[in-house]
Amino acid sequence: MGQQEKVSTSLAGAVSEGISASLAAVDAELDRRYPGDPGTRQPVHTVYVPGNLFDAGTIRSWGDQALAALDEHAPDAASFAAVLGLSDALAEDVYGRVRAKLEREPIEDLRVDFEDGYAGADEDQDAAKAARLIGEAYANGTAAPYMGIRMKCMESAVRDRGIRTTDVFLTGLLENGGLPDGLVLTLPKVTYPEQVTAFVRLLEAFEKAHGLDAGRLGFEIQIETSQSILAADGTAAVARMIDAAEGRATGLHYGTFDYSACLGVSAAYQASDHPAADHAKAIMQVAAAGTGVRVSDGSTNVLPVGSTAHVHEAWKLHYGLTRRALARAYYQGWDMHPGHMPTRYAAVFAFYREGFEAAAKRLSAYANHVGGDVMDEPATAKALSSYLLRGLQCGALDTAEVDALTGMTRADVERFAAPRRGDLTAAER
């Protein structure tokens, strides 16, 4: 062991203590506003089903329709890969995983829709039915990992109806087994932060009425208006909406078509890769960073139906948009038709399979302090581990192969993915 250096200081301990005291309020604010990602699973998509059409067989029906589309338009790995441009190395694996996913867990997140897509005659009855069916699905093991409703918004014309549907649905859940862990509520067409606050007050009242823990009910905020991105005073309204949710916001969902129409984009050009969409989602992403609120992309309205030629073109479009979103760190999107699911999962699985080996080796090298041709930092290690975890959660990766290539357990990978604020790396200690 080498000679120990003499360590000298010039400042009294009171200096450090005084600085810490002066920043105590900032420390508390950082912890409140920026707790970091919750570390829970984020679904790769959300499927919207009108409340008047939702029934006990919806999830299985969507999976069966997606499998039938593959059987008809891409009956083997080679034909599917040819449509999407998948490499020979990935073709069989991705195709097999897509089929297995559609058989095992066709929908990751389902929203029973009582807003734009709803055309029922009795909303009370349909909301009560949705609650009963969702309760039964969680009880018998047929539920999607995440399920819930999108109610009408907080604007005056439909506010009372939205409040009542939320009440009917949540009350029905309590009467049919309780609130499931995967419950998700989506508040659409938010324009002002005060509308978010109003929804918080509604959920608070429901919790108090039933003796639930404060904060038990969270919700997503749907971004569909220009005012939700840029307020009249020039500030980023979406950041104020997250604050107005008082810790209950779980996601920001981009509404492709309402937002585009709000800006005057003509119908032929309303798409999730339009510059206006990119701008809105970039603002959403920055506003949500570090808050624990996740961002979701929107959807495409080009449906893969009809002739094989048209289905293939729609598949190419959807696959390309999904891959584009993943590269921009939008890990969730909407799917509007069963035919979108083969390409949703193909895009997601290819994204994680392509980068798996490099990410696993880089994380292993970082964890074991092994040098290489890339110098990674703690933030990058977090990104690498989060990438692997997302791949595991959706079925793109298997635990055994991640363990083998990283030399870590899943718990080890999870620790790298969600370090606590204030944790020091070995190099920083």
GROMACS .gro file of C-alpha atoms in nm:
model
  429
    1MET     CA    1   0.000   0.000   0.000
    2GLY     CA    2   0.140   0.340  -0.098
    3GLN     CA    3   0.214   0.630   0.130
    4GLN     CA    4  -0.097   0.803   0.267
    5GLU     CA    5  -0.129   1.166   0.163
    6LYS     CA    6  -0.179   1.435   0.420
    7VAL     CA    7  -0.532   1.574   0.389
    8SER     CA    8  -0.586   1.936   0.494
    9THR     CA    9  -0.890   2.162   0.485
   10SER     CA   10  -0.941   2.535   0.530
   11LEU     CA   11  -1.312   2.566   0.604
   12ALA     CA   12  -1.497   2.496   0.925
   13GLY     CA   13  -1.775   2.238   0.926
   14ALA     CA   14  -2.021   2.516   0.984
   15VAL     CA   15  -1.971   2.632   0.624
   16SER     CA   16  -2.098   2.302   0.483
   17GLU     CA   17  -2.379   2.295   0.735
   18GLY     CA   18  -2.484   2.648   0.642
   19ILE     CA   19  -2.487   2.570   0.271
   20SER     CA   20  -2.695   2.257   0.331
   21ALA     CA   21  -2.939   2.455   0.542
   22SER     CA   22  -2.974   2.717   0.269
   23LEU     CA   23  -3.058   2.445   0.015
   24ALA     CA   24  -3.296   2.244   0.232
   25ALA     CA   25  -3.602   2.384   0.056
   26VAL     CA   26  -3.450   2.308  -0.286
   27ASP     CA   27  -3.366   1.953  -0.175
   28ALA     CA   28  -3.726   1.899  -0.068
   29GLU     CA   29  -3.856   2.047  -0.393
   30LEU     CA   30  -3.632   1.819  -0.600
   31ASP     CA   31  -3.758   1.516  -0.411
   32ARG     CA   32  -4.120   1.623  -0.458
   33ARG     CA   33  -4.112   1.725  -0.820
   34TYR     CA   34  -3.851   1.485  -0.958
   35PRO     CA   35  -3.874   1.148  -0.780
   36GLY     CA   36  -3.754   0.964  -1.092
   37ASP     CA   37  -3.913   0.679  -1.283
   38PRO     CA   38  -4.129   0.458  -1.060
   39GLY     CA   39  -3.956   0.146  -1.193
   40THR     CA   40  -4.285  -0.026  -1.272
   41ARG     CA   41  -4.373  -0.179  -1.607
   42GLN     CA   42  -4.479   0.057  -1.882
   43PRO     CA   43  -4.703  -0.107  -2.144
   44VAL     CA   44  -4.583  -0.083  -2.502
   45HIS     CA   45  -4.926   0.027  -2.623
   46THR     CA   46  -5.277   0.127  -2.526
   47VAL     CA   47  -5.576  -0.019  -2.709
   48TYR     CA   48  -5.898   0.187  -2.709
   49VAL     CA   49  -6.229  -0.002  -2.731
   50PRO     CA   50  -6.562   0.187  -2.731
   51GLY     CA   51  -6.758   0.133  -2.411
   52ASN     CA   52  -7.062   0.010  -2.601
   53LEU     CA   53  -6.853  -0.259  -2.778
   54PHE     CA   54  -6.637  -0.383  -2.491
   55ASP     CA   55  -6.724  -0.731  -2.365
   56ALA     CA   56  -6.568  -1.025  -2.184
   57GLY     CA   57  -6.417  -1.161  -2.505
   58THR     CA   58  -6.258  -0.839  -2.632
   59ILE     CA   59  -5.897  -0.915  -2.538
   60ARG     CA   60  -5.900  -1.268  -2.678
   61SER     CA   61  -6.087  -1.150  -2.987
   62TRP     CA   62  -5.821  -0.889  -3.064
   63GLY     CA   63  -5.548  -1.149  -3.028
   64ASP     CA   64  -5.731  -1.394  -3.253
   65GLN     CA   65  -5.796  -1.128  -3.517
   66ALA     CA   66  -5.428  -1.029  -3.513
   67LEU     CA   67  -5.322  -1.392  -3.554
   68ALA     CA   68  -5.572  -1.435  -3.838
   69ALA     CA   69  -5.420  -1.132  -4.012
   70LEU     CA   70  -5.077  -1.293  -3.990
   71ASP     CA   71  -5.213  -1.623  -4.120
   72GLU     CA   72  -5.370  -1.450  -4.419
   73HIS     CA   73  -5.111  -1.186  -4.507
   74ALA     CA   74  -4.779  -1.315  -4.366
   75PRO     CA   75  -4.811  -1.686  -4.284
   76ASP     CA   76  -4.442  -1.741  -4.210
   77ALA     CA   77  -4.136  -1.558  -4.083
   78ALA     CA   78  -3.988  -1.501  -4.428
   79SER     CA   79  -4.297  -1.329  -4.569
   80PHE     CA   80  -4.339  -1.112  -4.258
   81ALA     CA   81  -3.971  -1.016  -4.261
   82ALA     CA   82  -3.991  -0.926  -4.630
   83VAL     CA   83  -4.275  -0.682  -4.562
   84LEU     CA   84  -4.100  -0.511  -4.270
   85GLY     CA   85  -3.739  -0.536  -4.383
   86LEU     CA   86  -3.632  -0.753  -4.090
   87SER     CA   87  -3.288  -0.912  -4.118
   88ASP     CA   88  -3.250  -1.285  -4.166
   89ALA     CA   89  -3.093  -1.304  -3.820
   90LEU     CA   90  -3.406  -1.160  -3.659
   91ALA     CA   91  -3.684  -1.294  -3.880
   92GLU     CA   92  -3.761  -1.629  -3.715
   93ASP     CA   93  -3.712  -1.507  -3.360
   94VAL     CA   94  -3.927  -1.195  -3.399
   95TYR     CA   95  -4.203  -1.376  -3.586
   96GLY     CA   96  -4.215  -1.653  -3.325
   97ARG     CA   97  -4.224  -1.404  -3.039
   98VAL     CA   98  -4.500  -1.201  -3.205
   99ARG     CA   99  -4.721  -1.507  -3.246
  100ALA     CA  100  -4.651  -1.622  -2.891
  101LYS     CA  101  -4.734  -1.275  -2.756
  102LEU     CA  102  -5.064  -1.262  -2.945
  103GLU     CA  103  -5.157  -1.600  -2.802
  104ARG     CA  104  -5.043  -1.531  -2.444
  105GLU     CA  105  -5.092  -1.156  -2.384
  106PRO     CA  106  -5.236  -0.985  -2.691
  107ILE     CA  107  -5.312  -0.653  -2.518
  108GLU     CA  108  -5.090  -0.491  -2.256
  109ASP     CA  109  -5.311  -0.193  -2.178
  110LEU     CA  110  -5.682  -0.160  -2.259
  111ARG     CA  111  -5.888   0.153  -2.220
  112VAL     CA  112  -6.266   0.127  -2.238
  113ASP     CA  113  -6.357   0.448  -2.416
  114PHE     CA  114  -6.644   0.674  -2.313
  115GLU     CA  115  -6.519   0.975  -2.507
  116ASP     CA  116  -6.467   1.013  -2.884
  117GLY     CA  117  -6.515   0.646  -2.966
  118TYR     CA  118  -6.829   0.596  -2.760
  119ALA     CA  119  -7.165   0.556  -2.934
  120GLY     CA  120  -7.378   0.384  -2.671
  121ALA     CA  121  -7.734   0.468  -2.575
  122ASP     CA  122  -7.697   0.422  -2.197
  123GLU     CA  123  -7.360   0.534  -2.059
  124ASP     CA  124  -7.448   0.445  -1.701
  125GLN     CA  125  -7.517   0.085  -1.800
  126ASP     CA  126  -7.207   0.059  -2.017
  127ALA     CA  127  -6.984   0.204  -1.743
  128ALA     CA  128  -7.127  -0.036  -1.486
  129LYS     CA  129  -7.078  -0.326  -1.729
  130ALA     CA  130  -6.718  -0.223  -1.791
  131ALA     CA  131  -6.651  -0.223  -1.418
  132ARG     CA  132  -6.805  -0.567  -1.373
  133LEU     CA  133  -6.621  -0.721  -1.668
  134ILE     CA  134  -6.287  -0.572  -1.567
  135GLY     CA  135  -6.334  -0.693  -1.211
  136GLU     CA  136  -6.417  -1.041  -1.337
  137ALA     CA  137  -6.118  -1.041  -1.574
  138TYR     CA  138  -5.874  -0.962  -1.294
  139ALA     CA  139  -6.038  -1.226  -1.076
  140ASN     CA  140  -6.017  -1.503  -1.337
  141GLY     CA  141  -5.678  -1.414  -1.481
  142THR     CA  142  -5.792  -1.298  -1.826
  143ALA     CA  143  -5.726  -0.926  -1.775
  144ALA     CA  144  -5.463  -0.724  -1.956
  145PRO     CA  145  -5.185  -0.604  -1.723
  146TYR     CA  146  -5.342  -0.257  -1.732
  147MET     CA  147  -5.711  -0.173  -1.781
  148GLY     CA  148  -5.937   0.124  -1.720
  149ILE     CA  149  -6.151   0.388  -1.887
  150ARG     CA  150  -6.124   0.714  -2.072
  151MET     CA  151  -6.405   0.935  -1.951
  152LYS     CA  152  -6.531   1.259  -2.101
  153CYS     CA  153  -6.328   1.570  -2.031
  154MET     CA  154  -6.367   1.851  -1.778
  155GLU     CA  155  -6.511   2.102  -2.026
  156SER     CA  156  -6.850   2.242  -1.930
  157ALA     CA  157  -7.060   2.072  -2.199
  158VAL     CA  158  -6.967   1.718  -2.091
  159ARG     CA  159  -6.823   1.768  -1.741
  160ASP     CA  160  -7.116   1.627  -1.543
  161ARG     CA  161  -7.130   1.322  -1.768
  162GLY     CA  162  -6.758   1.259  -1.726
  163ILE     CA  163  -6.781   1.291  -1.348
  164ARG     CA  164  -7.078   1.055  -1.331
  165THR     CA  165  -6.918   0.791  -1.554
  166THR     CA  166  -6.602   0.800  -1.343
  167ASP     CA  167  -6.812   0.755  -1.028
  168VAL     CA  168  -7.021   0.472  -1.175
  169PHE     CA  169  -6.712   0.290  -1.300
  170LEU     CA  170  -6.505   0.321  -0.982
  171THR     CA  171  -6.801   0.233  -0.760
  172GLY     CA  172  -6.867  -0.071  -0.978
  173LEU     CA  173  -6.506  -0.184  -0.942
  174LEU     CA  174  -6.532  -0.167  -0.563
  175GLU     CA  175  -6.847  -0.379  -0.585
  176ASN     CA  176  -6.673  -0.631  -0.811
  177GLY     CA  177  -6.355  -0.722  -0.630
  178GLY     CA  178  -6.199  -0.383  -0.557
  179LEU     CA  179  -5.959  -0.154  -0.740
  180PRO     CA  180  -5.705  -0.362  -0.933
  181ASP     CA  181  -5.335  -0.276  -0.927
  182GLY     CA  182  -5.344  -0.227  -1.304
  183LEU     CA  183  -5.624   0.032  -1.295
  184VAL     CA  184  -5.568   0.330  -1.527
  185LEU     CA  185  -5.787   0.636  -1.581
  186THR     CA  186  -5.739   0.871  -1.877
  187LEU     CA  187  -5.853   1.234  -1.868
  188PRO     CA  188  -5.884   1.366  -2.226
  189LYS     CA  189  -5.876   1.710  -2.389
  190VAL     CA  190  -5.710   1.894  -2.105
  191THR     CA  191  -5.659   2.263  -2.185
  192TYR     CA  192  -5.596   2.430  -1.850
  193PRO     CA  193  -5.414   2.303  -1.537
  194GLU     CA  194  -5.726   2.390  -1.338
  195GLN     CA  195  -5.907   2.106  -1.516
  196VAL     CA  196  -5.644   1.867  -1.384
  197THR     CA  197  -5.690   2.007  -1.034
  198ALA     CA  198  -6.066   1.958  -1.067
  199PHE     CA  199  -6.014   1.591  -1.152
  200VAL     CA  200  -5.783   1.555  -0.851
  201ARG     CA  201  -6.061   1.693  -0.629
  202LEU     CA  202  -6.302   1.438  -0.781
  203LEU     CA  203  -6.068   1.148  -0.702
  204GLU     CA  204  -6.004   1.283  -0.353
  205ALA     CA  205  -6.378   1.292  -0.287
  206PHE     CA  206  -6.417   0.934  -0.407
  207GLU     CA  207  -6.130   0.814  -0.188
  208LYS     CA  208  -6.278   0.985   0.118
  209ALA     CA  209  -6.624   0.846   0.046
  210HIS     CA  210  -6.489   0.490   0.049
  211GLY     CA  211  -6.213   0.518   0.306
  212LEU     CA  212  -5.937   0.459   0.050
  213ASP     CA  213  -5.578   0.565   0.104
  214ALA     CA  214  -5.516   0.921  -0.011
  215GLY     CA  215  -5.354   0.917  -0.353
  216ARG     CA  216  -5.470   0.564  -0.437
  217LEU     CA  217  -5.621   0.683  -0.766
  218GLY     CA  218  -5.389   0.816  -1.035
  219PHE     CA  219  -5.458   0.915  -1.395
  220GLU     CA  220  -5.312   0.994  -1.734
  221ILE     CA  221  -5.342   1.336  -1.894
  222GLN     CA  222  -5.422   1.335  -2.263
  223ILE     CA  223  -5.253   1.613  -2.460
  224GLU     CA  224  -5.483   1.703  -2.749
  225THR     CA  225  -5.493   2.083  -2.759
  226SER     CA  226  -5.237   2.348  -2.847
  227GLN     CA  227  -5.310   2.526  -2.519
  228SER     CA  228  -5.186   2.223  -2.325
  229ILE     CA  229  -4.841   2.270  -2.482
  230LEU     CA  230  -4.815   2.649  -2.486
  231ALA     CA  231  -5.033   2.851  -2.250
  232ALA     CA  232  -5.159   3.201  -2.323
  233ASP     CA  233  -4.878   3.349  -2.113
  234GLY     CA  234  -4.612   3.166  -2.314
  235THR     CA  235  -4.531   2.902  -2.052
  236ALA     CA  236  -4.534   2.526  -2.104
  237ALA     CA  237  -4.881   2.441  -1.974
  238VAL     CA  238  -4.808   2.069  -1.970
  239ALA     CA  239  -4.547   2.119  -1.698
  240ARG     CA  240  -4.804   2.306  -1.488
  241MET     CA  241  -5.052   2.023  -1.547
  242ILE     CA  242  -4.812   1.769  -1.400
  243ASP     CA  243  -4.779   1.991  -1.093
  244ALA     CA  244  -5.157   2.041  -1.077
  245ALA     CA  245  -5.203   1.662  -1.057
  246GLU     CA  246  -5.044   1.672  -0.710
  247GLY     CA  247  -4.850   1.351  -0.759
  248ARG     CA  248  -5.137   1.157  -0.921
  249ALA     CA  249  -5.030   1.193  -1.287
  250THR     CA  250  -4.896   0.867  -1.429
  251GLY     CA  251  -4.872   0.951  -1.797
  252LEU     CA  252  -4.898   1.208  -2.075
  253HIS     CA  253  -5.065   1.067  -2.385
  254TYR     CA  254  -5.033   1.248  -2.717
  255GLY     CA  255  -5.357   1.271  -2.916
  256THR     CA  256  -5.239   1.269  -3.277
  257PHE     CA  257  -5.552   1.377  -3.458
  258ASP     CA  258  -5.717   1.619  -3.216
  259TYR     CA  259  -5.387   1.800  -3.164
  260SER     CA  260  -5.309   1.817  -3.537
  261ALA     CA  261  -5.658   1.945  -3.616
  262CYS     CA  262  -5.626   2.205  -3.339
  263LEU     CA  263  -5.326   2.348  -3.525
  264GLY     CA  264  -5.503   2.343  -3.858
  265VAL     CA  265  -5.309   2.052  -4.010
  266SER     CA  266  -5.514   1.913  -4.297
  267ALA     CA  267  -5.643   1.558  -4.260
  268ALA     CA  268  -5.408   1.407  -4.516
  269TYR     CA  269  -5.105   1.517  -4.314
  270GLN     CA  270  -5.222   1.438  -3.962
  271ALA     CA  271  -4.966   1.183  -3.844
  272SER     CA  272  -4.743   1.111  -3.546
  273ASP     CA  273  -4.431   1.204  -3.745
  274HIS     CA  274  -4.558   1.549  -3.853
  275PRO     CA  275  -4.330   1.833  -3.732
  276ALA     CA  276  -4.613   1.967  -3.516
  277ALA     CA  277  -4.639   1.628  -3.346
  278ASP     CA  278  -4.263   1.612  -3.291
  279HIS     CA  279  -4.268   1.957  -3.131
  280ALA     CA  280  -4.554   1.871  -2.895
  281LYS     CA  281  -4.402   1.541  -2.787
  282ALA     CA  282  -4.062   1.699  -2.730
  283ILE     CA  283  -4.221   1.952  -2.493
  284MET     CA  284  -4.411   1.672  -2.319
  285GLN     CA  285  -4.093   1.467  -2.285
  286VAL     CA  286  -3.892   1.749  -2.130
  287ALA     CA  287  -4.176   1.848  -1.896
  288ALA     CA  288  -4.214   1.489  -1.774
  289ALA     CA  289  -3.844   1.403  -1.741
  290GLY     CA  290  -3.758   1.297  -1.388
  291THR     CA  291  -4.113   1.339  -1.259
  292GLY     CA  292  -4.210   0.974  -1.284
  293VAL     CA  293  -4.475   1.063  -1.544
  294ARG     CA  294  -4.439   0.856  -1.862
  295VAL     CA  295  -4.497   0.985  -2.217
  296SER     CA  296  -4.697   0.794  -2.477
  297ASP     CA  297  -4.704   0.851  -2.851
  298GLY     CA  298  -5.030   0.856  -3.044
  299SER     CA  299  -5.156   0.634  -3.322
  300THR     CA  300  -5.198   0.594  -3.695
  301ASN     CA  301  -5.543   0.589  -3.849
  302VAL     CA  302  -5.431   0.387  -4.153
  303LEU     CA  303  -5.588   0.048  -4.088
  304PRO     CA  304  -5.435  -0.280  -4.213
  305VAL     CA  305  -5.751  -0.415  -4.372
  306GLY     CA  306  -5.856  -0.522  -4.722
  307SER     CA  307  -5.620  -0.661  -4.984
  308THR     CA  308  -5.285  -0.810  -4.893
  309ALA     CA  309  -5.113  -0.527  -5.077
  310HIS     CA  310  -5.292  -0.265  -4.868
  311VAL     CA  311  -5.232  -0.456  -4.543
  312HIS     CA  312  -4.861  -0.475  -4.621
  313GLU     CA  313  -4.842  -0.101  -4.687
  314ALA     CA  314  -5.027  -0.025  -4.363
  315TRP     CA  315  -4.796  -0.264  -4.176
  316LYS     CA  316  -4.487  -0.094  -4.318
  317LEU     CA  317  -4.620   0.246  -4.211
  318HIS     CA  318  -4.711   0.134  -3.859
  319TYR     CA  319  -4.384  -0.055  -3.811
  320GLY     CA  320  -4.183   0.247  -3.925
  321LEU     CA  321  -4.372   0.490  -3.701
  322THR     CA  322  -4.331   0.260  -3.401
  323ARG     CA  323  -3.957   0.217  -3.459
  324ARG     CA  324  -3.923   0.593  -3.501
  325ALA     CA  325  -4.102   0.652  -3.170
  326LEU     CA  326  -3.888   0.397  -2.985
  327ALA     CA  327  -3.569   0.564  -3.107
  328ARG     CA  328  -3.705   0.891  -2.964
  329ALA     CA  329  -3.775   0.726  -2.625
  330TYR     CA  330  -4.153   0.713  -2.667
  331TYR     CA  331  -4.193   0.358  -2.543
  332GLN     CA  332  -4.571   0.347  -2.560
  333GLY     CA  333  -4.827   0.430  -2.829
  334TRP     CA  334  -5.189   0.371  -2.922
  335ASP     CA  335  -5.320   0.089  -3.138
  336MET     CA  336  -5.662   0.135  -3.296
  337HIS     CA  337  -5.716  -0.201  -3.469
  338PRO     CA  338  -5.623  -0.567  -3.409
  339GLY     CA  339  -5.425  -0.559  -3.732
  340HIS     CA  340  -5.184  -0.309  -3.578
  341MET     CA  341  -5.071  -0.550  -3.310
  342PRO     CA  342  -4.845  -0.776  -3.521
  343THR     CA  343  -4.640  -0.475  -3.629
  344ARG     CA  344  -4.650  -0.314  -3.283
  345TYR     CA  345  -4.490  -0.620  -3.132
  346ALA     CA  346  -4.260  -0.681  -3.428
  347ALA     CA  347  -4.123  -0.327  -3.400
  348VAL     CA  348  -4.082  -0.349  -3.022
  349PHE     CA  349  -3.921  -0.693  -3.030
  350ALA     CA  350  -3.683  -0.603  -3.315
  351PHE     CA  351  -3.584  -0.283  -3.132
  352TYR     CA  352  -3.478  -0.475  -2.821
  353ARG     CA  353  -3.335  -0.781  -2.999
  354GLU     CA  354  -3.112  -0.567  -3.222
  355GLY     CA  355  -2.952  -0.380  -2.935
  356PHE     CA  356  -2.961  -0.649  -2.669
  357GLU     CA  357  -2.610  -0.791  -2.696
  358ALA     CA  358  -2.435  -0.455  -2.708
  359ALA     CA  359  -2.640  -0.315  -2.418
  360ALA     CA  360  -2.583  -0.623  -2.201
  361LYS     CA  361  -2.209  -0.622  -2.260
  362ARG     CA  362  -2.180  -0.248  -2.192
  363LEU     CA  363  -2.375  -0.280  -1.867
  364SER     CA  364  -2.161  -0.577  -1.760
  365ALA     CA  365  -1.841  -0.387  -1.837
  366TYR     CA  366  -1.963  -0.087  -1.640
  367ALA     CA  367  -2.070  -0.295  -1.341
  368ASN     CA  368  -1.739  -0.482  -1.334
  369HIS     CA  369  -1.522  -0.173  -1.404
  370VAL     CA  370  -1.389  -0.326  -1.725
  371GLY     CA  371  -1.252  -0.088  -1.985
  372GLY     CA  372  -1.367  -0.092  -2.345
  373ASP     CA  373  -1.418   0.124  -2.651
  374VAL     CA  374  -1.707   0.315  -2.484
  375MET     CA  375  -1.673   0.506  -2.156
  376ASP     CA  376  -2.011   0.487  -1.984
  377GLU     CA  377  -2.131   0.700  -1.695
  378PRO     CA  378  -2.392   0.624  -1.425
  379ALA     CA  379  -2.668   0.786  -1.631
  380THR     CA  380  -2.583   0.566  -1.927
  381ALA     CA  381  -2.575   0.257  -1.706
  382LYS     CA  382  -2.926   0.349  -1.596
  383ALA     CA  383  -3.036   0.381  -1.960
  384LEU     CA  384  -2.876   0.046  -2.050
  385SER     CA  385  -3.044  -0.137  -1.764
  386SER     CA  386  -3.380   0.031  -1.832
  387TYR     CA  387  -3.353  -0.084  -2.194
  388LEU     CA  388  -3.297  -0.443  -2.085
  389LEU     CA  389  -3.581  -0.431  -1.833
  390ARG     CA  390  -3.827  -0.297  -2.090
  391GLY     CA  391  -3.726  -0.578  -2.322
  392LEU     CA  392  -3.785  -0.834  -2.048
  393GLN     CA  393  -4.121  -0.689  -1.947
  394CYS     CA  394  -4.274  -0.701  -2.294
  395GLY     CA  395  -4.134  -1.042  -2.392
  396ALA     CA  396  -3.867  -0.930  -2.637
  397LEU     CA  397  -3.593  -1.071  -2.411
  398ASP     CA  398  -3.571  -1.373  -2.181
  399THR     CA  399  -3.440  -1.360  -1.826
  400ALA     CA  400  -3.191  -1.642  -1.884
  401GLU     CA  401  -3.020  -1.472  -2.178
  402VAL     CA  402  -2.999  -1.138  -1.998
  403ASP     CA  403  -2.854  -1.307  -1.690
  404ALA     CA  404  -2.601  -1.495  -1.900
  405LEU     CA  405  -2.475  -1.197  -2.097
  406THR     CA  406  -2.469  -0.943  -1.814
  407GLY     CA  407  -2.360  -1.178  -1.538
  408MET     CA  408  -2.630  -1.015  -1.322
  409THR     CA  409  -2.959  -1.120  -1.174
  410ARG     CA  410  -3.274  -0.934  -1.273
  411ALA     CA  411  -3.271  -0.768  -0.931
  412ASP     CA  412  -2.921  -0.636  -1.005
  413VAL     CA  413  -3.037  -0.491  -1.336
  414GLU     CA  414  -3.337  -0.332  -1.164
  415ARG     CA  415  -3.109  -0.161  -0.911
  416PHE     CA  416  -2.907  -0.001  -1.190
  417ALA     CA  417  -3.228   0.107  -1.364
  418ALA     CA  418  -3.374   0.289  -1.063
  419PRO     CA  419  -3.104   0.439  -0.842
  420ARG     CA  420  -3.236   0.654  -0.558
  421ARG     CA  421  -3.175   1.030  -0.566
  422GLY     CA  422  -2.854   1.102  -0.378
  423ASP     CA  423  -2.702   0.758  -0.430
  424LEU     CA  424  -2.330   0.783  -0.502
  425THR     CA  425  -2.147   0.567  -0.749
  426ALA     CA  426  -1.830   0.394  -0.638
  427ALA     CA  427  -1.626   0.652  -0.826
  428GLU     CA  428  -1.802   0.941  -0.654
  429ARG     CA  429  -1.764   0.815  -0.298
   0.00000   0.00000   0.00000
